[in-house]
CSV table of C-alpha atoms and ligand atoms in Angstrom, one decimal:
chain,number,residue,atom,x,y,z
A,1,UNK,CA,19.3,-20.3,22.2
A,2,UNK,CA,21.4,-17.7,20.8
A,3,UNK,CA,20.8,-14.0,22.2
A,4,UNK,CA,19.9,-12.8,18.6
A,5,UNK,CA,17.0,-15.6,18.6
A,6,UNK,CA,15.9,-14.5,21.9
A,7,UNK,CA,15.8,-11.0,21.1
A,8,UNK,CA,13.8,-11.5,17.6
A,9,UNK,CA,11.3,-13.6,19.8
A,10,UNK,CA,11.0,-10.8,22.2
A,11,UNK,CA,10.4,-8.4,19.2
A,12,UNK,CA,7.8,-10.7,17.3
A,13,UNK,CA,6.2,-11.8,20.4
A,14,UNK,CA,5.1,-8.3,21.7
A,15,UNK,CA,3.9,-7.3,18.3
A,16,UNK,CA,1.9,-10.5,17.7
A,17,UNK,CA,0.3,-10.7,21.2
A,18,UNK,CA,-0.6,-6.6,21.0
A,19,UNK,CA,-1.9,-7.4,17.5
A,20,UNK,CA,-4.1,-10.4,18.8
A,21,UNK,CA,-5.6,-8.2,21.7
A,22,UNK,CA,-6.3,-5.4,19.0
A,23,UNK,CA,-8.1,-7.9,17.0
A,24,UNK,CA,-10.5,-8.9,19.9
A,25,UNK,CA,-12.0,-5.5,19.2
A,26,UNK,CA,-13.2,-6.4,15.6
A,27,UNK,CA,-16.7,-5.6,15.5
A,28,UNK,CA,-16.9,-4.5,18.8
A,29,UNK,CA,-15.3,-0.8,18.9
A,30,UNK,CA,-17.3,2.5,20.1
A,31,UNK,CA,-17.4,3.8,16.5
A,32,UNK,CA,-16.8,2.3,13.1
A,33,UNK,CA,-13.9,4.4,12.5
A,34,UNK,CA,-12.2,3.3,15.9
A,35,UNK,CA,-12.9,-0.4,14.8
A,36,UNK,CA,-11.2,-0.2,11.5
A,37,UNK,CA,-8.2,1.8,13.2
A,38,UNK,CA,-7.8,-0.7,15.5
A,39,UNK,CA,-8.0,-3.6,13.0
A,40,UNK,CA,-5.3,-1.8,10.7
A,41,UNK,CA,-2.9,-1.2,13.6
A,42,UNK,CA,-3.4,-5.0,14.5
A,43,UNK,CA,-2.7,-5.9,10.9
A,44,UNK,CA,0.6,-3.8,10.8
A,45,UNK,CA,1.7,-5.3,13.9
A,46,UNK,CA,1.0,-8.9,12.9
A,47,UNK,CA,3.1,-8.0,9.8
A,48,UNK,CA,5.7,-7.0,11.7
A,49,UNK,CA,5.4,-10.1,13.7
A,50,UNK,CA,6.1,-12.3,10.5
A,51,UNK,CA,9.3,-10.4,9.9
A,52,UNK,CA,10.6,-10.4,13.4
A,53,UNK,CA,9.8,-14.3,13.8
A,54,UNK,CA,10.7,-15.3,10.4
A,55,UNK,CA,14.2,-13.8,11.1
A,56,UNK,CA,14.2,-15.7,14.2
A,57,UNK,CA,13.5,-18.9,12.6
A,58,UNK,CA,16.2,-18.1,10.0
A,59,UNK,CA,18.8,-17.4,12.7
A,60,UNK,CA,17.6,-20.7,14.6
A,61,UNK,CA,18.4,-22.6,11.3
A,62,UNK,CA,15.1,-23.0,9.7
A,63,UNK,CA,13.9,-26.1,11.5
A,64,UNK,CA,10.8,-24.2,12.0
A,65,UNK,CA,8.8,-21.2,10.6
A,66,UNK,CA,7.2,-18.0,11.9
A,67,UNK,CA,3.7,-20.0,12.3
A,68,UNK,CA,5.1,-22.8,14.2
A,69,UNK,CA,6.6,-20.2,16.7
A,70,UNK,CA,3.1,-18.3,17.0
A,71,UNK,CA,0.8,-21.0,17.2
A,72,UNK,CA,3.0,-24.1,18.6
A,73,UNK,CA,4.5,-22.8,21.6
A,74,UNK,CA,3.0,-22.2,25.2
A,75,UNK,CA,2.9,-19.7,27.7
A,76,UNK,CA,6.5,-20.3,29.1
A,77,UNK,CA,8.1,-19.9,25.7
A,78,UNK,CA,6.7,-16.5,24.8
A,79,UNK,CA,8.7,-13.6,25.5
A,80,UNK,CA,6.2,-10.4,25.1
A,81,UNK,CA,6.0,-7.6,27.5
A,82,UNK,CA,3.5,-8.2,30.5
A,83,UNK,CA,2.0,-4.7,29.2
A,84,UNK,CA,0.8,-6.1,25.9
A,85,UNK,CA,-0.8,-9.2,27.2
A,86,UNK,CA,-3.0,-7.4,29.7
A,87,UNK,CA,-7.0,-7.3,28.7
A,88,UNK,CA,-8.5,-4.6,26.7
A,89,UNK,CA,-10.6,-3.4,29.6
A,90,UNK,CA,-12.6,-0.4,28.2
A,91,UNK,CA,-11.6,1.6,25.2
A,92,UNK,CA,-9.8,4.1,27.3
A,93,UNK,CA,-7.6,1.1,28.8
A,94,UNK,CA,-7.1,-0.1,25.3
A,95,UNK,CA,-5.8,3.4,24.0
A,96,UNK,CA,-3.6,4.0,27.1
A,97,UNK,CA,-1.9,0.6,26.6
A,98,UNK,CA,-1.3,1.3,23.0
A,99,UNK,CA,0.0,4.7,23.8
A,100,UNK,CA,2.5,3.5,26.5
A,101,UNK,CA,3.9,0.7,23.9
A,102,UNK,CA,3.6,3.0,20.9
A,103,UNK,CA,6.0,5.8,22.5
A,104,UNK,CA,8.4,3.1,23.6
A,105,UNK,CA,8.1,1.3,20.1
A,106,UNK,CA,9.0,4.3,18.0
A,107,UNK,CA,12.0,5.1,20.4
A,108,UNK,CA,13.4,1.6,20.1
A,109,UNK,CA,12.8,1.3,16.3
A,110,UNK,CA,14.4,4.4,15.7
A,111,UNK,CA,17.6,3.0,17.2
A,112,UNK,CA,17.2,-0.3,15.5
A,113,UNK,CA,17.3,1.3,12.2
A,114,UNK,CA,21.1,1.8,12.9
A,115,UNK,CA,21.4,-1.8,14.1
A,116,UNK,CA,24.8,-3.6,13.2
A,117,UNK,CA,22.7,-6.6,11.9
A,118,UNK,CA,21.4,-5.4,8.4
A,119,UNK,CA,18.3,-7.8,8.6
A,120,UNK,CA,17.3,-6.2,12.0
A,121,UNK,CA,17.8,-2.8,10.4
A,122,UNK,CA,15.7,-3.3,7.5
A,123,UNK,CA,12.8,-4.7,9.5
A,124,UNK,CA,13.1,-1.5,11.8
A,125,UNK,CA,13.1,0.8,8.8
A,126,UNK,CA,10.0,-0.6,7.4
A,127,UNK,CA,8.2,-1.0,10.9
A,128,UNK,CA,9.0,2.6,12.1
A,129,UNK,CA,7.1,4.3,9.4
A,130,UNK,CA,3.9,2.4,10.6
A,131,UNK,CA,4.5,2.7,14.1
A,132,UNK,CA,5.0,6.5,13.9
A,133,UNK,CA,1.6,6.7,12.5
A,134,UNK,CA,0.1,4.6,15.4
A,135,UNK,CA,1.9,6.9,18.1
A,136,UNK,CA,0.0,9.9,16.2
A,137,UNK,CA,-3.2,8.3,16.6
A,138,UNK,CA,-2.9,6.9,20.3
A,139,UNK,CA,-1.1,9.9,21.6
A,140,UNK,CA,-3.8,12.3,20.1
A,141,UNK,CA,-6.6,9.7,21.5
A,142,UNK,CA,-5.2,9.9,25.0
A,143,UNK,CA,-5.1,13.8,24.9
A,144,UNK,CA,-8.7,13.9,23.5
A,145,UNK,CA,-10.1,11.8,26.1
A,146,UNK,CA,-7.8,12.6,29.0
A,147,UNK,CA,-8.7,16.3,28.3
A,148,UNK,CA,-12.3,15.5,27.6
A,149,UNK,CA,-15.2,15.2,29.6
A,150,UNK,CA,-15.1,14.2,33.3
A,151,UNK,CA,-16.4,10.5,32.8
A,152,UNK,CA,-13.5,10.1,29.9
A,153,UNK,CA,-11.1,11.9,32.0
A,154,UNK,CA,-11.6,9.5,35.0
A,155,UNK,CA,-11.6,6.6,32.8
A,156,UNK,CA,-8.3,7.6,31.4
A,157,UNK,CA,-6.7,8.1,34.8
A,158,UNK,CA,-7.7,5.0,36.0
A,159,UNK,CA,-6.3,3.2,32.9
A,160,UNK,CA,-3.2,4.9,33.6
A,161,UNK,CA,-3.0,3.8,37.1
A,162,UNK,CA,-3.7,0.3,36.4
A,163,UNK,CA,-1.3,0.1,33.5
A,164,UNK,CA,1.7,1.9,34.9
A,165,UNK,CA,2.9,-0.9,37.1
A,166,UNK,CA,3.7,-2.6,33.7
A,167,UNK,CA,5.4,0.2,31.8
A,168,UNK,CA,8.8,-0.3,33.5
A,169,UNK,CA,9.4,-3.8,32.1
A,170,UNK,CA,10.1,-2.2,28.7
A,171,UNK,CA,13.4,-0.6,30.0
A,172,UNK,CA,14.8,-3.6,31.9
A,173,UNK,CA,18.0,-4.7,30.6
A,174,UNK,CA,19.5,-8.3,31.4
A,175,UNK,CA,22.4,-10.4,30.0
A,176,UNK,CA,20.8,-10.8,26.5
A,177,UNK,CA,20.3,-7.2,26.1
A,178,UNK,CA,23.8,-6.5,27.3
A,179,UNK,CA,25.3,-8.9,24.6
A,180,UNK,CA,23.1,-7.4,21.8
A,181,UNK,CA,24.3,-3.8,22.9
A,182,UNK,CA,27.8,-4.9,22.9
A,183,UNK,CA,27.5,-6.4,19.3
A,184,UNK,CA,25.6,-3.1,18.3
A,185,UNK,CA,22.7,-4.8,17.4
A,186,UNK,CA,20.0,-3.5,19.6
A,187,UNK,CA,20.1,-0.5,22.2
A,188,UNK,CA,20.1,-1.2,25.8
A,189,UNK,CA,16.3,-1.0,26.9
A,190,UNK,CA,17.4,1.1,30.0
A,191,UNK,CA,18.7,3.8,27.5
A,192,UNK,CA,15.2,4.5,26.1
A,193,UNK,CA,14.0,5.4,29.5
A,194,UNK,CA,14.8,9.0,29.6
A,195,UNK,CA,13.4,10.1,26.1
A,196,UNK,CA,10.4,8.1,26.9
A,197,UNK,CA,9.9,9.9,30.1
A,198,UNK,CA,10.2,13.2,28.3
A,199,UNK,CA,7.8,12.2,25.6
A,200,UNK,CA,5.2,10.7,28.1
A,201,UNK,CA,5.3,13.5,30.4
A,202,UNK,CA,4.4,16.0,27.8
A,203,UNK,CA,1.6,14.0,26.4
A,204,UNK,CA,0.2,13.5,30.0
A,205,UNK,CA,0.5,17.1,30.6
A,206,UNK,CA,-1.6,18.0,27.7
A,207,UNK,CA,-4.3,15.4,28.4
A,208,UNK,CA,-4.5,16.6,32.2
A,209,UNK,CA,-3.5,13.2,33.6
A,210,UNK,CA,-1.4,12.5,36.6
A,211,UNK,CA,1.7,10.3,36.2
A,212,UNK,CA,1.4,7.8,38.9
A,213,UNK,CA,4.1,8.4,41.9
A,214,UNK,CA,5.3,4.9,42.2
A,215,UNK,CA,7.6,3.5,39.5
A,216,UNK,CA,7.2,0.1,40.8
A,217,UNK,CA,7.0,-2.5,38.2
A,218,UNK,CA,5.9,-6.2,37.5
A,219,UNK,CA,8.3,-8.3,35.5
A,220,UNK,CA,8.7,-11.5,34.1
A,221,UNK,CA,7.2,-11.3,30.5
A,222,UNK,CA,10.1,-10.6,28.4
A,223,UNK,CA,12.4,-13.0,30.3
A,224,UNK,CA,9.5,-15.6,30.0
A,225,UNK,CA,9.8,-16.2,33.7
A,226,UNK,CA,6.3,-15.2,35.0
A,227,UNK,CA,3.6,-14.2,32.5
A,228,UNK,CA,0.3,-13.0,33.8
A,229,UNK,CA,-2.7,-15.3,34.1
A,230,UNK,CA,-4.3,-13.4,31.1
A,231,UNK,CA,-1.8,-14.9,28.5
A,232,UNK,CA,-3.0,-18.3,28.6
A,233,UNK,CA,-6.5,-17.4,27.8
A,234,UNK,CA,-5.3,-15.4,24.8
A,235,UNK,CA,-3.1,-18.2,23.4
A,236,UNK,CA,-5.9,-20.6,23.9
A,237,UNK,CA,-8.2,-18.6,21.8
A,238,UNK,CA,-5.3,-17.7,19.1
A,239,UNK,CA,-3.9,-21.1,18.8
A,240,UNK,CA,-7.0,-23.6,19.2
A,241,UNK,CA,-7.4,-24.1,15.4
A,242,UNK,CA,-4.1,-24.5,14.1
A,243,UNK,CA,-3.6,-27.1,17.3
A,244,UNK,CA,-7.0,-28.8,16.7
A,245,UNK,CA,-6.4,-29.2,13.0
A,246,UNK,CA,-2.8,-29.3,12.4
A,247,UNK,CA,-1.5,-28.1,9.2
A,248,UNK,CA,-4.8,-27.0,8.2
A,249,UNK,CA,-4.9,-24.8,5.0
A,250,UNK,CA,-7.4,-22.4,3.4
B,1,UNK,CA,10.8,-20.8,-21.3
B,2,UNK,CA,11.1,-23.5,-23.5
B,3,UNK,CA,14.5,-24.4,-25.0
B,4,UNK,CA,15.2,-22.5,-28.1
B,5,UNK,CA,12.5,-19.7,-27.4
B,6,UNK,CA,13.9,-16.1,-26.9
B,7,UNK,CA,13.9,-14.6,-23.7
B,8,UNK,CA,11.3,-11.7,-23.5
B,9,UNK,CA,13.1,-8.1,-23.2
B,10,UNK,CA,12.8,-6.9,-19.7
B,11,UNK,CA,11.3,-3.7,-21.1
B,12,UNK,CA,8.3,-5.8,-22.4
B,13,UNK,CA,8.1,-7.6,-19.0
B,14,UNK,CA,7.6,-4.2,-17.4
B,15,UNK,CA,4.8,-3.3,-19.8
B,16,UNK,CA,3.0,-6.5,-19.1
B,17,UNK,CA,3.1,-5.7,-15.3
B,18,UNK,CA,1.8,-2.3,-16.0
B,19,UNK,CA,-1.2,-4.0,-17.1
B,20,UNK,CA,-1.6,-6.2,-13.8
B,21,UNK,CA,-4.0,-4.2,-11.5
B,22,UNK,CA,-3.6,-3.4,-7.7
B,23,UNK,CA,-6.3,-5.9,-6.3
B,24,UNK,CA,-7.7,-3.3,-3.8
B,25,UNK,CA,-7.3,-0.3,-6.1
B,26,UNK,CA,-7.8,-1.6,-9.7
B,27,UNK,CA,-7.5,1.7,-11.7
B,28,UNK,CA,-3.9,1.7,-11.0
B,29,UNK,CA,-1.6,-1.1,-11.9
B,30,UNK,CA,1.3,-2.8,-9.5
B,31,UNK,CA,3.9,-0.7,-11.3
B,32,UNK,CA,1.9,2.5,-10.8
B,33,UNK,CA,2.0,1.6,-6.9
B,34,UNK,CA,5.9,1.4,-6.9
B,35,UNK,CA,6.1,-1.9,-5.6
B,36,UNK,CA,7.7,-3.6,-8.5
B,37,UNK,CA,11.5,-2.6,-7.7
B,38,UNK,CA,13.2,-4.7,-10.2
B,39,UNK,CA,12.8,-7.3,-13.1
B,40,UNK,CA,16.0,-9.3,-14.3
B,41,UNK,CA,16.8,-12.4,-15.7
B,42,UNK,CA,19.0,-14.9,-13.6
B,43,UNK,CA,20.0,-17.4,-16.3
B,44,UNK,CA,16.8,-18.4,-17.7
B,45,UNK,CA,14.8,-17.5,-14.5
B,46,UNK,CA,12.9,-14.1,-14.4
B,47,UNK,CA,13.2,-12.6,-11.1
B,48,UNK,CA,10.6,-10.0,-10.1
B,49,UNK,CA,11.6,-8.1,-7.0
B,50,UNK,CA,8.6,-6.6,-5.2
B,51,UNK,CA,8.5,-4.5,-1.9
B,52,UNK,CA,5.4,-4.7,0.0
B,53,UNK,CA,3.4,-1.7,1.1
B,54,UNK,CA,2.4,-2.1,4.8
B,55,UNK,CA,4.0,-5.0,6.8
B,56,UNK,CA,0.5,-6.7,7.3
B,57,UNK,CA,-1.3,-5.9,4.0
B,58,UNK,CA,-3.1,-8.7,2.9
B,59,UNK,CA,-3.1,-7.7,-0.8
B,60,UNK,CA,0.6,-8.6,-0.8
B,61,UNK,CA,0.2,-12.4,-1.4
B,62,UNK,CA,-2.7,-11.8,-4.0
B,63,UNK,CA,-0.2,-9.4,-5.8
B,64,UNK,CA,2.4,-12.1,-6.1
B,65,UNK,CA,-0.2,-14.6,-7.3
B,66,UNK,CA,-1.4,-12.2,-9.9
B,67,UNK,CA,2.0,-11.1,-11.4
B,68,UNK,CA,2.8,-14.8,-11.5
B,69,UNK,CA,-0.1,-15.7,-13.3
B,70,UNK,CA,0.0,-12.8,-15.6
B,71,UNK,CA,3.6,-13.5,-16.8
B,72,UNK,CA,2.7,-17.5,-17.0
B,73,UNK,CA,-0.1,-16.3,-19.3
B,74,UNK,CA,2.8,-14.6,-21.4
B,75,UNK,CA,4.8,-17.9,-21.6
B,76,UNK,CA,7.4,-17.2,-18.7
B,77,UNK,CA,7.5,-20.6,-17.0
B,78,UNK,CA,10.7,-20.1,-14.9
B,79,UNK,CA,9.7,-17.4,-12.6
B,80,UNK,CA,10.7,-16.2,-9.1
B,81,UNK,CA,9.0,-13.5,-7.1
B,82,UNK,CA,11.6,-12.2,-4.6
B,83,UNK,CA,10.5,-10.0,-1.7
B,84,UNK,CA,12.6,-6.8,-0.6
B,85,UNK,CA,11.9,-4.8,2.5
B,86,UNK,CA,14.9,-2.5,2.2
B,87,UNK,CA,14.6,0.6,1.5
B,88,UNK,CA,11.1,0.3,2.7
B,89,UNK,CA,8.4,1.3,0.4
B,90,UNK,CA,7.3,5.1,0.3
B,91,UNK,CA,4.5,6.8,-1.4
B,92,UNK,CA,7.3,8.8,-3.3
B,93,UNK,CA,7.4,5.8,-5.7
B,94,UNK,CA,3.9,6.1,-6.7
B,95,UNK,CA,3.9,6.9,-10.7
B,96,UNK,CA,2.5,10.3,-11.8
B,97,UNK,CA,0.0,8.1,-14.1
B,98,UNK,CA,-0.8,6.4,-11.0
B,99,UNK,CA,-1.3,9.6,-8.9
B,100,UNK,CA,-3.7,11.0,-11.9
B,101,UNK,CA,-5.7,7.9,-12.0
B,102,UNK,CA,-6.3,7.8,-8.1
B,103,UNK,CA,-7.7,11.4,-8.2
B,104,UNK,CA,-10.0,10.5,-11.3
B,105,UNK,CA,-11.1,7.5,-9.2
B,106,UNK,CA,-11.9,9.6,-6.4
B,107,UNK,CA,-9.1,8.9,-3.9
B,108,UNK,CA,-6.9,11.7,-3.1
B,109,UNK,CA,-3.2,11.1,-4.0
B,110,UNK,CA,-0.7,11.3,-1.1
B,111,UNK,CA,1.0,14.7,-0.3
B,112,UNK,CA,3.8,15.6,1.8
B,113,UNK,CA,1.7,18.3,3.7
B,114,UNK,CA,0.2,15.2,5.5
B,115,UNK,CA,-3.5,15.6,4.1
B,116,UNK,CA,-5.1,16.0,0.7
B,117,UNK,CA,-4.6,19.1,-1.3
B,118,UNK,CA,-8.4,19.1,-2.7
B,119,UNK,CA,-11.5,17.2,-2.4
B,120,UNK,CA,-11.3,14.6,-5.5
B,121,UNK,CA,-15.1,15.2,-6.2
B,122,UNK,CA,-15.1,18.9,-6.6
B,123,UNK,CA,-11.8,20.2,-6.1
B,124,UNK,CA,-12.5,22.4,-2.9
B,125,UNK,CA,-9.4,23.0,-0.9
B,126,UNK,CA,-11.3,22.9,2.5
B,127,UNK,CA,-11.4,19.1,3.6
B,128,UNK,CA,-11.6,17.6,7.1
B,129,UNK,CA,-10.2,14.2,8.5
B,130,UNK,CA,-12.7,12.0,9.9
B,131,UNK,CA,-10.3,8.9,10.6
B,132,UNK,CA,-6.5,8.5,10.3
B,133,UNK,CA,-7.4,4.9,8.9
B,134,UNK,CA,-9.7,3.9,6.0
B,135,UNK,CA,-11.0,1.1,3.9
B,136,UNK,CA,-7.5,-0.4,3.5
B,137,UNK,CA,-4.0,0.0,4.9
B,138,UNK,CA,-2.9,2.5,2.7
B,139,UNK,CA,-5.9,4.9,2.8
B,140,UNK,CA,-7.4,7.2,5.4
B,141,UNK,CA,-10.8,8.7,5.7
B,142,UNK,CA,-11.6,12.5,4.8
B,143,UNK,CA,-14.6,14.6,4.2
B,144,UNK,CA,-15.0,17.5,1.8
B,145,UNK,CA,-16.3,20.6,3.8
B,146,UNK,CA,-17.7,22.1,0.4
B,147,UNK,CA,-19.5,19.3,-1.3
B,148,UNK,CA,-19.9,17.3,2.0
B,149,UNK,CA,-18.9,14.0,0.1
B,150,UNK,CA,-16.7,11.5,2.1
B,151,UNK,CA,-13.6,10.4,0.3
B,152,UNK,CA,-10.6,8.0,1.0
B,153,UNK,CA,-6.9,9.9,1.0
B,154,UNK,CA,-3.9,7.7,-0.1
B,155,UNK,CA,-1.7,8.1,3.2
B,156,UNK,CA,1.6,9.8,2.8
B,157,UNK,CA,4.4,7.4,4.1
C,301,ZN,ZN1,-15.9,18.3,-2.6
């Protein structure tokens, strides 16, 4: 597998799995406006998935399409971040997960707009406009709930504490990242950590939330070496129909 | 195109496309929306280049189908719809005619200030955002503080 293919799967798998997670809220969110917002963010992410995984199959040689990648691979072939496969929990936990990822996603896409690969730059330029909008909403909601009632503050702090060990994986760099950085295609994830820290600390301060002390991080999602047990359940839900009825059309 | 037929002029094709309604906001056309980026003949094949609005907008495939149907009805048999994502679609590409039609329909047109300039129902300038998202990916949900009516705002991106 080429490094570029691997990178594109990492991009597309994270947006796909997070999109699927958000879709689980459809019809269940605490207010109609939130329900619609979550579904709209999910839609953007799944649209971005079609572009990333579509380019992945093009790079691979068009032996399969984006739907094949999404629906016919198993846990060990997925390259999404561990953070995005974590269960929704309550609305606070979903919002916290979204914000931690959105803040990273914006910084990453802004860098990818200057990619040496025109196709990558074009997808990033399209996606970053949508993701800035996502960040505006998720950071605003983190502040509103963090600096809200005693109940909402407690839940947001608990969500932050629970999800923090999954944040560090976004900034891990391996041999694939080094190869792409060398070619000018994508930034080293580690380089995004400092600007992310600055932005995250500013929002946490406004939200009156306390950043966890330990930066211990779980790892294994984007390398595919060890996903959490949650991904298998998510895939079973997402993939059962195309697997039970291969090539079904409607 | 059948052999011997004259190829329709590109300007006529633009006019026909300007009669194809956006499936979600039928008062404006796909040309008003700014998503038709190019119309050109490639030999005897007509190529219509379309830029999607939002990545996951479910209307994108419907729009391609409606463009195809409208042009086939005009006798164009050899037709290709090409998708172009760069430069990305922006609400700056909405036509002035489209902006006027949106407002008349009750949807506040996009504004660089980040929110509607006025209530599309009564014209009052005092409006409040209800939600950043709305009934379709391209809209947000606002309310007028004067007439108290809710309305859609076409997001500015
Ligand atoms: Zn009004």
